[in-house]
Amino acid sequence: MTNWFSLLLIVSLITFGCRPAAQERVLAEVSAADKMAILNQMEASRLGWNKGDFEQYMQVYWQSDSLCFMGLNNLTYGWDNTLRNYQKGYPTAEHRGALTYSFKRFTQLAEGCILVIGSFHLKRQMGDAEGNFSLIWKQIEGQWRIVLDHT
């Protein structure tokens, strides 16, 4: 686990331009205000998912061709491609189900860069689905946005 975490940290810092903060702040506690801002966005996103509004769900993501989504079997780059994948993979309310999250850890990776680790659960009549995620959030133009989603 430590090797994967280290690799994820290095790749995110290089790829997404997160500037390391003062040495004592790297991998530090996330401020209550930043944590609340991210949790509020995740809740709005979750509500969008549950009503079938994928564009609302995707508002937490960086609207860029550089957005990276790492799924089980593939890498997807770009906001539009990620949106299309969600629309294709969850075409009906039965496929989509009801989404809930459980958050395990918030870690300040660098100035303006936060790692969020948690799990998701989809309650569905056709069979529940669940898994873990790690999200790299970057502060872009004053807003926290997901730049890398590993689900």
XYZ file of C-alpha atoms in Angstrom:
151
model
C 0.000 0.000 0.000
C 2.798 2.424 0.867
C 4.466 1.965 -2.551
C 1.194 2.721 -4.374
C 0.568 5.738 -2.179
C 4.072 7.073 -2.816
C 3.707 6.547 -6.553
C 0.300 8.251 -6.578
C 1.714 11.202 -4.642
C 4.694 11.648 -6.981
C 2.623 11.283 -10.146
C -0.024 13.728 -8.944
C 2.528 16.342 -7.909
C 4.305 16.131 -11.258
C 1.269 15.715 -13.502
C -1.061 18.264 -12.005
C 1.447 20.905 -10.978
C 0.769 20.826 -7.263
C 3.471 22.868 -5.642
C 4.853 21.306 -2.475
C 4.078 23.411 0.549
C 6.543 23.981 3.333
C 8.082 20.620 4.205
C 6.129 20.346 7.437
C 2.810 20.807 5.538
C 3.326 18.035 2.986
C 1.046 15.130 3.931
C -0.446 17.320 6.623
C -3.920 17.659 8.066
C -6.470 19.282 5.769
C -8.056 22.480 7.057
C -11.646 22.223 8.256
C -12.722 24.794 5.644
C -11.147 22.887 2.738
C -12.556 19.571 3.973
C -16.042 21.085 4.276
C -15.798 22.639 0.792
C -14.932 19.238 -0.699
C -17.611 17.410 1.298
C -20.242 19.945 0.191
C -19.261 19.458 -3.450
C -19.303 15.675 -3.080
C -22.806 15.859 -1.607
C -24.088 18.036 -4.472
C -22.454 15.615 -6.904
C -24.042 12.599 -5.168
C -27.473 14.222 -5.376
C -26.947 14.774 -9.106
C -26.085 11.094 -9.558
C -29.147 9.955 -7.639
C -31.497 12.009 -9.812
C -29.770 10.945 -13.036
C -28.152 14.312 -13.769
C -24.626 13.298 -14.770
C -23.667 16.854 -15.699
C -24.429 17.936 -12.112
C -22.561 14.873 -10.854
C -19.527 15.862 -12.960
C -19.323 19.454 -11.635
C -16.736 18.325 -9.061
C -14.377 17.323 -11.888
C -11.864 19.572 -13.629
C -13.394 20.503 -16.984
C -10.233 19.808 -18.931
C -8.856 17.322 -21.420
C -6.206 16.608 -18.765
C -8.699 15.165 -16.267
C -7.710 11.531 -15.637
C -10.113 8.781 -14.589
C -8.496 5.450 -13.690
C -11.092 2.680 -13.729
C -10.713 -1.038 -13.221
C -9.734 -1.787 -16.814
C -8.932 1.532 -18.457
C -7.716 5.110 -18.308
C -9.981 7.869 -19.536
C -8.726 11.371 -20.229
C -10.932 14.421 -20.425
C -14.130 15.686 -18.842
C -16.305 14.989 -21.888
C -15.007 11.425 -22.284
C -15.565 10.735 -18.588
C -19.125 12.081 -18.809
C -19.847 9.879 -21.845
C -18.496 6.830 -19.994
C -20.844 7.456 -17.069
C -23.802 7.949 -19.405
C -22.980 4.746 -21.293
C -22.205 2.656 -18.202
C -25.281 3.732 -16.223
C -28.021 4.239 -18.838
C -31.024 3.731 -16.539
C -32.072 4.373 -12.943
C -31.789 0.626 -12.345
C -28.129 0.663 -13.424
C -27.400 3.885 -11.562
C -29.006 2.982 -8.235
C -28.688 5.180 -5.154
C -25.157 6.403 -4.418
C -23.666 6.864 -0.960
C -20.104 7.638 0.106
C -17.962 6.858 3.109
C -14.869 9.018 3.545
C -11.794 7.474 5.170
C -9.016 10.032 4.826
C -8.262 13.588 3.751
C -4.572 14.386 3.300
C -2.932 17.636 2.228
C -0.406 16.491 -0.390
C 0.874 19.949 -1.242
C -0.309 23.527 -1.311
C -3.623 23.488 -3.167
C -3.633 19.698 -3.539
C -5.624 17.213 -1.407
C -5.972 13.425 -1.525
C -9.376 12.035 -0.533
C -9.736 8.294 0.087
C -13.069 6.648 0.598
C -15.589 4.148 -0.658
C -18.835 4.244 -2.573
C -21.937 2.087 -2.499
C -24.623 1.810 -5.174
C -27.879 0.357 -3.823
C -29.543 -1.288 -6.830
C -32.362 -3.751 -7.422
C -30.174 -5.559 -9.949
C -27.480 -6.066 -7.300
C -25.472 -3.615 -5.288
C -22.077 -2.354 -6.408
C -19.354 -0.930 -4.213
C -15.682 -0.117 -4.194
C -12.963 2.236 -3.078
C -11.698 5.462 -4.565
C -8.819 7.879 -4.284
C -9.361 11.387 -5.577
C -6.736 14.044 -6.148
C -8.335 17.466 -5.676
C -6.583 20.621 -6.857
C -7.574 24.203 -6.174
C -8.144 25.754 -9.598
C -9.245 29.389 -9.922
C -10.407 29.366 -6.301
C -12.452 26.144 -6.599
C -11.593 22.621 -5.503
C -11.806 20.216 -8.476
C -10.996 16.523 -8.949
C -8.075 16.201 -11.368
C -7.511 12.452 -10.917
C -10.109 9.838 -9.953
C -8.925 6.305 -9.223
C -12.050 4.205 -8.661
